XYZ file of N, CA and C in Angstrom:
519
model
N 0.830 -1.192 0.000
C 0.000 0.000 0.000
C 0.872 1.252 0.000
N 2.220 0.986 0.872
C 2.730 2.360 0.984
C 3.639 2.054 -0.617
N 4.042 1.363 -1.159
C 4.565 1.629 -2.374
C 3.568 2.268 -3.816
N 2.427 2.050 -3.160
C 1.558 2.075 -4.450
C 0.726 3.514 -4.175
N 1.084 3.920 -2.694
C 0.798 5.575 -2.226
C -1.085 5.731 -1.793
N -1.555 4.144 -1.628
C -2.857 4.224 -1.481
C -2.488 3.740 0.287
N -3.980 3.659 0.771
C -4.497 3.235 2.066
C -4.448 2.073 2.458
N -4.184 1.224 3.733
C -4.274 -0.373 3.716
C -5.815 -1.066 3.263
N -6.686 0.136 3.746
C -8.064 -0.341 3.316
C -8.652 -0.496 1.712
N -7.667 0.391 1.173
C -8.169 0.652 -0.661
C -7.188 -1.329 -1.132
N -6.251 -1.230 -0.434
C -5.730 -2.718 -0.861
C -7.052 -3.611 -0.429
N -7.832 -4.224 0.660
C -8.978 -4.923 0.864
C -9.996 -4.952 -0.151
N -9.985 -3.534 -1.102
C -11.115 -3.579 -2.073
C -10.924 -4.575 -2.729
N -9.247 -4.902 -3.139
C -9.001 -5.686 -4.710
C -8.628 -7.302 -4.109
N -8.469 -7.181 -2.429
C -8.106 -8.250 -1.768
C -9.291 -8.546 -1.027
N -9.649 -9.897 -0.639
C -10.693 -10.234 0.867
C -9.742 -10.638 1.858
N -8.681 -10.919 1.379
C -7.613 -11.378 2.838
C -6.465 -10.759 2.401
N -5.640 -11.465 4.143
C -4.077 -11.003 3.781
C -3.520 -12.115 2.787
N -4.463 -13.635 2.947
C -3.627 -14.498 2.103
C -3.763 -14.273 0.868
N -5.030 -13.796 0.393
C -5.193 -13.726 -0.850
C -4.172 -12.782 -1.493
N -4.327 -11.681 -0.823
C -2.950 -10.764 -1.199
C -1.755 -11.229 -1.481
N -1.292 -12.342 -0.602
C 0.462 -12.975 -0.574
C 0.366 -13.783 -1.845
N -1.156 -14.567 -1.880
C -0.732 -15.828 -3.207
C -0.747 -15.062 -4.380
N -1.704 -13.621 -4.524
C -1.334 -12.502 -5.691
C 0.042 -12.118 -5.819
N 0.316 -11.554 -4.707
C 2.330 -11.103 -4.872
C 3.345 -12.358 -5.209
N 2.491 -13.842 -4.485
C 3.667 -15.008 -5.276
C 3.543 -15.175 -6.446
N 2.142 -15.382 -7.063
C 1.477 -15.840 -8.446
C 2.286 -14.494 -9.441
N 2.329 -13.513 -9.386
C 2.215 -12.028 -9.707
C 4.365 -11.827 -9.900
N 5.094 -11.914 -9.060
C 6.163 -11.661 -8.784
C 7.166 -13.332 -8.906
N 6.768 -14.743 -8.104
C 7.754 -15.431 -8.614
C 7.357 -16.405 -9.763
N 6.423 -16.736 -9.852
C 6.105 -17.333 -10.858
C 6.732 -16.983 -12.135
N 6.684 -15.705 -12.083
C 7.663 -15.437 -13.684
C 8.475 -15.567 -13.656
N 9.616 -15.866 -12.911
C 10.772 -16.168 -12.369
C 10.764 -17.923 -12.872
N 10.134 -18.657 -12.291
C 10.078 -19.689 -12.946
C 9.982 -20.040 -13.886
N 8.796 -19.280 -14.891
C 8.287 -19.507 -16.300
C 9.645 -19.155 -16.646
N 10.707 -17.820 -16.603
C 12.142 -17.222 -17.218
C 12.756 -18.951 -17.288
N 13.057 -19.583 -16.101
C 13.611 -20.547 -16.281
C 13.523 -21.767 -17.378
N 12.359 -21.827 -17.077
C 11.154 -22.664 -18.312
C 12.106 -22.509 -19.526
N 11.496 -20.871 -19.985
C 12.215 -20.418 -21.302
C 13.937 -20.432 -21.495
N 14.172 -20.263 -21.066
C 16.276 -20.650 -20.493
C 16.366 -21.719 -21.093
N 15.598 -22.879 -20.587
C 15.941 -24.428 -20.992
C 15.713 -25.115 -22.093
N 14.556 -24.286 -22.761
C 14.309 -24.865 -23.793
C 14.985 -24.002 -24.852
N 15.778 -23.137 -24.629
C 16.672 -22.160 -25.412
C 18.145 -22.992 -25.308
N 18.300 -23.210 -24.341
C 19.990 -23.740 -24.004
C 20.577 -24.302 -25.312
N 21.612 -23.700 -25.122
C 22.669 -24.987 -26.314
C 23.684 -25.362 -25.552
N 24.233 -25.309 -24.420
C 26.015 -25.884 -23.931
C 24.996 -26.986 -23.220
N 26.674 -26.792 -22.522
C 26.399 -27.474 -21.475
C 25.070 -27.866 -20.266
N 24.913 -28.935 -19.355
C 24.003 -29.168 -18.760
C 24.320 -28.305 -17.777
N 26.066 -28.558 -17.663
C 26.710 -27.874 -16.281
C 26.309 -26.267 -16.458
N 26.508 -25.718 -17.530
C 26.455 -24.346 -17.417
C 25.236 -23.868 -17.717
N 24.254 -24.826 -17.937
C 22.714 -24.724 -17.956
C 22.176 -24.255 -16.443
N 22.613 -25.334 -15.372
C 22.609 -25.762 -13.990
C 23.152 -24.120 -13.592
N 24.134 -23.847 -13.818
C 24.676 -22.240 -13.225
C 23.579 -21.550 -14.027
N 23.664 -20.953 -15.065
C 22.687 -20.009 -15.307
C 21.203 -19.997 -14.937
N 21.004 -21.097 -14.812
C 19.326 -20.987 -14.118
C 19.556 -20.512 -13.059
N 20.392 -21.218 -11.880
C 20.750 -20.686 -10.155
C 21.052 -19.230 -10.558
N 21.995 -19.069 -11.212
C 22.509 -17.260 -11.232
C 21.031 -16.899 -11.208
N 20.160 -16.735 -12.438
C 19.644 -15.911 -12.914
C 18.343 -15.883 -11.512
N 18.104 -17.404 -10.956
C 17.040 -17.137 -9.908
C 17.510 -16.243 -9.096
N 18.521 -16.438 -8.746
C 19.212 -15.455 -7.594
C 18.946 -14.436 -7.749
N 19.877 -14.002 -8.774
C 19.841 -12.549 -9.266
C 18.380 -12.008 -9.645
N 17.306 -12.369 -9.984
C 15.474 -12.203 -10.119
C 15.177 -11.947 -8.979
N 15.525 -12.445 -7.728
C 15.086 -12.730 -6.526
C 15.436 -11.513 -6.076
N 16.955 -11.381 -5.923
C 16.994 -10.098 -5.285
C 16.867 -8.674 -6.097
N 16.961 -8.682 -7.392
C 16.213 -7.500 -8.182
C 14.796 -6.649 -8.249
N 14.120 -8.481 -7.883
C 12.899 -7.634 -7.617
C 12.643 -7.329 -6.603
N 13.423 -7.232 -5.321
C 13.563 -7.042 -4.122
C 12.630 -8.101 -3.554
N 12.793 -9.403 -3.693
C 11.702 -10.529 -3.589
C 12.832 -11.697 -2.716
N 13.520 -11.017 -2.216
C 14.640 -12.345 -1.538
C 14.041 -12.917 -0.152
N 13.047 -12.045 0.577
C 12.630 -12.741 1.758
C 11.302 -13.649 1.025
N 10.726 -13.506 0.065
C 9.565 -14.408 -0.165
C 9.602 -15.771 0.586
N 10.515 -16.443 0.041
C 10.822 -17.815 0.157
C 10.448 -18.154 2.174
N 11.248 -16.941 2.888
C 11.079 -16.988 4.314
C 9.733 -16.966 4.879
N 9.407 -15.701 4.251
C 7.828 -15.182 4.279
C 6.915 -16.292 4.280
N 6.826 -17.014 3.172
C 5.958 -18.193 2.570
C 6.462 -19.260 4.304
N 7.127 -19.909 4.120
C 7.990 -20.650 5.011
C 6.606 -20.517 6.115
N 7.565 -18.929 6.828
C 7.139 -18.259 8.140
C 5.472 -18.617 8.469
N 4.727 -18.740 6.981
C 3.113 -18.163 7.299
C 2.694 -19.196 6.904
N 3.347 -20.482 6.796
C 2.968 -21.825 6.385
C 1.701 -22.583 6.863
N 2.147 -22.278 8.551
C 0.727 -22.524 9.404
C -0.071 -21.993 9.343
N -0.343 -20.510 9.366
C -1.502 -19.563 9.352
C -2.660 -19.923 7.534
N -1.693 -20.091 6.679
C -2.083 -19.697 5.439
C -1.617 -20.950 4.475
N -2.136 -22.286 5.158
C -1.882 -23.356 4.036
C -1.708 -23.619 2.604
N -2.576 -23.048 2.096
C -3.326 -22.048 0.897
C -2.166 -21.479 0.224
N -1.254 -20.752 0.895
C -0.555 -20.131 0.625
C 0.484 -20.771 -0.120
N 0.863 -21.880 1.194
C 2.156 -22.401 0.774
C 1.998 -23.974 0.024
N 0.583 -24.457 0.023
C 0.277 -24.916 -1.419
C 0.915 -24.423 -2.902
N -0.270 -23.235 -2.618
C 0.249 -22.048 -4.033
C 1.461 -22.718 -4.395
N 2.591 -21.620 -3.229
C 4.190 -21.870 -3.563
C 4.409 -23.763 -3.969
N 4.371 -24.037 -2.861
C 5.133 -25.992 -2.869
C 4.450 -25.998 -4.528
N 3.300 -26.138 -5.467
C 2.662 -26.253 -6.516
C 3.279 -25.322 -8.051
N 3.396 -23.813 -7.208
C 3.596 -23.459 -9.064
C 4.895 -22.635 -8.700
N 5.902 -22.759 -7.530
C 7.165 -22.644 -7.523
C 8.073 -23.741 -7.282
N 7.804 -23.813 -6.024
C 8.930 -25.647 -5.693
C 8.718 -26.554 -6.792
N 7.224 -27.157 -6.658
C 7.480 -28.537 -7.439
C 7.900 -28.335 -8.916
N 7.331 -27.240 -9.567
C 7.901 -26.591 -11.087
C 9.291 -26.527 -11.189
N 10.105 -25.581 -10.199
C 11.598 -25.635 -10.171
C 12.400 -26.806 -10.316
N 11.439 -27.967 -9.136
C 12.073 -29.375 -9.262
C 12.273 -30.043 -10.736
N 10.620 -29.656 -11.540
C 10.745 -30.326 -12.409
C 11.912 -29.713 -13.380
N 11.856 -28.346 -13.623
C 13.027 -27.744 -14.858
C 14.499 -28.592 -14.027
N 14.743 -28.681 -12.860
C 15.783 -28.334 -12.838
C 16.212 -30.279 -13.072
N 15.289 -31.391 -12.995
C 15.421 -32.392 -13.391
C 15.761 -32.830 -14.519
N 14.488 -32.219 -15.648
C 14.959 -32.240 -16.901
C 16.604 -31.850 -17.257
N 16.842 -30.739 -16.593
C 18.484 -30.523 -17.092
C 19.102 -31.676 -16.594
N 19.231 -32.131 -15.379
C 20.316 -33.210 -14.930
C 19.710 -34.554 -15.783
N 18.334 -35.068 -15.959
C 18.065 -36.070 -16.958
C 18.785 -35.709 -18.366
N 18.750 -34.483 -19.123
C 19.171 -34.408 -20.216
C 21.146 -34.923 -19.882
N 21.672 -33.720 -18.730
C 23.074 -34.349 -18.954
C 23.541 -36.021 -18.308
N 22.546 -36.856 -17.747
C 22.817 -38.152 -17.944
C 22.577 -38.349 -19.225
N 21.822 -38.046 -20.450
C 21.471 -38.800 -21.486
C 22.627 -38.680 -22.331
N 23.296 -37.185 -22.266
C 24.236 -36.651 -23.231
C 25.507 -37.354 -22.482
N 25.392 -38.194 -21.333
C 26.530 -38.389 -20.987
C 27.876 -37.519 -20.322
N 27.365 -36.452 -19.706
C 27.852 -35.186 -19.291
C 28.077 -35.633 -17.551
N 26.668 -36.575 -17.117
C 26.630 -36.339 -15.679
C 26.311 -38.222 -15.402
N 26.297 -38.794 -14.848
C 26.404 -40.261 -13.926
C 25.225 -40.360 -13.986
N 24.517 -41.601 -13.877
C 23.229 -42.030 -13.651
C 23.096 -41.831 -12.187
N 22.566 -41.025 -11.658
C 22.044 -40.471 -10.446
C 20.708 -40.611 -10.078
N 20.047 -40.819 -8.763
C 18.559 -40.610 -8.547
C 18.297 -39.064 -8.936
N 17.758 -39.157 -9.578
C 17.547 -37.356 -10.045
C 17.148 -37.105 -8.899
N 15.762 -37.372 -8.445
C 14.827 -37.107 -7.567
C 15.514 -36.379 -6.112
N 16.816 -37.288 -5.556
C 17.790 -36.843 -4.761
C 18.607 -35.622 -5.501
N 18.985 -36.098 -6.411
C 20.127 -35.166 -6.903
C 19.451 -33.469 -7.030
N 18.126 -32.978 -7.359
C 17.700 -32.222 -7.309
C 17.537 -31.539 -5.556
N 17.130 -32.434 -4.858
C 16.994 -32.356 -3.602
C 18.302 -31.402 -2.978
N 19.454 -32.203 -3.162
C 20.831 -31.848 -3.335
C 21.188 -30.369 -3.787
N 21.064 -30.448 -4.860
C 21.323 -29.061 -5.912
C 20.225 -27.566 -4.587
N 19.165 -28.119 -5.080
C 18.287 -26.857 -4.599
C 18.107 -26.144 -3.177
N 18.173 -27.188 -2.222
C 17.772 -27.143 -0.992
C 19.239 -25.961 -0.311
N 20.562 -26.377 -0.813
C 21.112 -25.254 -0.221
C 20.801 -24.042 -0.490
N 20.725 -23.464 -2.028
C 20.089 -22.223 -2.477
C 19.094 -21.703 -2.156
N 18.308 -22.460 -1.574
C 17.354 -22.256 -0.903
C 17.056 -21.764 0.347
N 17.906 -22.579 1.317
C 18.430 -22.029 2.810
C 19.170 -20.620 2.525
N 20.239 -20.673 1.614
C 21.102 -19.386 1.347
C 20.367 -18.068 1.474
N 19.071 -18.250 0.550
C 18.384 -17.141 0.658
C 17.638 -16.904 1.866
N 17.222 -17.984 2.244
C 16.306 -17.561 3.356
C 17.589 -17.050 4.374
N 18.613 -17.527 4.683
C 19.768 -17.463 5.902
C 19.883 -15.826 5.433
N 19.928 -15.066 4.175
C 20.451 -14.247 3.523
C 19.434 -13.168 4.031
N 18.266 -13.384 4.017
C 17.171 -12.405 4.395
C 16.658 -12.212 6.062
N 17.041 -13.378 6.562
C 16.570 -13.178 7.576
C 18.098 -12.737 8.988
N 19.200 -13.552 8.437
C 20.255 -13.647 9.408
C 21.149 -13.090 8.834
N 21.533 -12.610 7.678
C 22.223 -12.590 6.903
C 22.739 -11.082 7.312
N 22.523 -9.897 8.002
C 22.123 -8.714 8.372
C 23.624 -8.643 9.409
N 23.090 -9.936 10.456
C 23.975 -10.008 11.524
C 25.014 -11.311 11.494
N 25.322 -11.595 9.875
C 26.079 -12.587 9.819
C 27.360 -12.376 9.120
N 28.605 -11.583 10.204
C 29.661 -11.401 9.361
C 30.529 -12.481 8.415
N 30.390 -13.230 8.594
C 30.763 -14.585 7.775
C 29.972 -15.292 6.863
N 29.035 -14.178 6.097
C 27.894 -15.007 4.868
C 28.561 -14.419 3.536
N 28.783 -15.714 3.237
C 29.487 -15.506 1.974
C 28.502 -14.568 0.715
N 28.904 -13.795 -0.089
C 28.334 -13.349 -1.111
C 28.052 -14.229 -1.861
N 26.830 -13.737 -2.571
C 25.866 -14.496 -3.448
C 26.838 -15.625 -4.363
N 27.297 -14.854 -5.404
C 28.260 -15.460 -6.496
C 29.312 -16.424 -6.049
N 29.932 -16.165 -4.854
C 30.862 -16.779 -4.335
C 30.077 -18.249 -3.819
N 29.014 -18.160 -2.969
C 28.551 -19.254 -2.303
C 28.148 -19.934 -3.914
N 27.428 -19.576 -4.807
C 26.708 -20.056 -5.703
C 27.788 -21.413 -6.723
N 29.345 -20.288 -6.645
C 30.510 -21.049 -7.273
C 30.679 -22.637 -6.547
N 30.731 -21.761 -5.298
C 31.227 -23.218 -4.448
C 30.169 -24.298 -4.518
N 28.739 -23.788 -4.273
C 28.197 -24.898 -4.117
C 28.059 -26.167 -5.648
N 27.795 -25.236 -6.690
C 28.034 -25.692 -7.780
C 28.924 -26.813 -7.988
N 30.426 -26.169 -7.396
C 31.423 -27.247 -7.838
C 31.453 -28.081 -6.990
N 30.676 -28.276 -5.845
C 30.596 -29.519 -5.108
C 29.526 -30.451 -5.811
N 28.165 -29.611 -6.043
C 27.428 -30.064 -6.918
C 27.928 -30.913 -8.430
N 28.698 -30.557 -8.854
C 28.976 -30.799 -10.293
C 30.213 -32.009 -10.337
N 31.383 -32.019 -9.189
C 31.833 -32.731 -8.890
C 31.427 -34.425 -8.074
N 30.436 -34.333 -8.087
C 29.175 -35.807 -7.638
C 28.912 -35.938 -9.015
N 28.178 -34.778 -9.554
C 27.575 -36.118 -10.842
C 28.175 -35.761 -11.977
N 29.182 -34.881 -12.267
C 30.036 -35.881 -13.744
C 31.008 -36.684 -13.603
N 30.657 -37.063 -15.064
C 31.351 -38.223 -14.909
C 32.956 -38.340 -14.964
N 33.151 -39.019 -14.458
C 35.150 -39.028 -14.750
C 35.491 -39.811 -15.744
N 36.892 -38.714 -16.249
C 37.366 -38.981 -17.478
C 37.726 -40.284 -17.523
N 38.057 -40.765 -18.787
C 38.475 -42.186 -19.089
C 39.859 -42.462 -18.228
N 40.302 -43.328 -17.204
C 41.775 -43.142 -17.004
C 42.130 -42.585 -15.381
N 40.994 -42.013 -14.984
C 40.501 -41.292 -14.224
C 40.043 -42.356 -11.791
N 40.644 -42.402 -11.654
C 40.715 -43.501 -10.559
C 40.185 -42.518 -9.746
């Protein structure tokens, strides 16, 4: 309301709740964030590996551009109050993300890039730190002189990530 320079009550006209409001600002703000990804993948030409980084970069970087980096906490936080809510999210953010970000690691087992892995885990793997990162980032992150910057954590986790599932060279013990 105060960004948009109206009243909390003129927001109730276009809202009946506070939840309805939050699943508008998720539906409205990350969802396109996802669909971007969507479009990324079915554009890609390299690598799976550098598929895998540019999707993480670019969520990141979406996240905090649109000044949308506590969502993920937010949602989390109001889980109990607003089931509804975090349906929404778990439905047309989490489980969607899971799926793009499967297809990439299924495509680089097929191309032979990455190990026959449980995807299902291996996604688990990949996402769940980036995930904490942000939330640790928005909520603790303020009073946490030792939180690594975005790019930096994103490198590292990657190459731990990427070092599990490709495959080793021929020769390679």
């Amino acid at each position: 309301a105060k960004r948009a320079g109206v009243s909390k009550g003129t927001v109730y006209l276009y809202f009946k709740s506070k939840e309805e409001l939050l699943r508008a600002a998720v539906r409205d703000s990350v969802v396109p964030i996802v669909d971007e990804g969507d479009d990324i993948e079915v554009e890609a030409e390299g690598t799976s590996a550098e598929l895998l980084r540019q999707l993480l970069q670019r969520w990141l970087e979406e996240f905090e551009e649109r000044g949308l980096a506590g969502v993920p906490k937010l949602v989390m936080s109001e889980a109990g109050n607003f089931p509804e809510l975090a349906q929404d999210y778990m439905t047309h953010v989490v489980q969607r993300s899971r799926r793009l970000f499967a297809r990439v690691i299924k495509r680089g087992i097929r191309e032979g890039e990455f190990r026959k892995v449980d995807v299902r885990e291996a996604v688990q793997v990949l996402l769940t730190p980036v995930l904490y990162s942000q939330i640790h980032a928005a909520s603790l992150g303020p009073y946490d002189p030792g939180l690594m910057e975005r790019g930096r954590f994103l490198d590292a986790h990657l190459d731990f990530f990427l070092r599990a599932v490709r495959v080793e060279p021929q020769g390679v013990s």
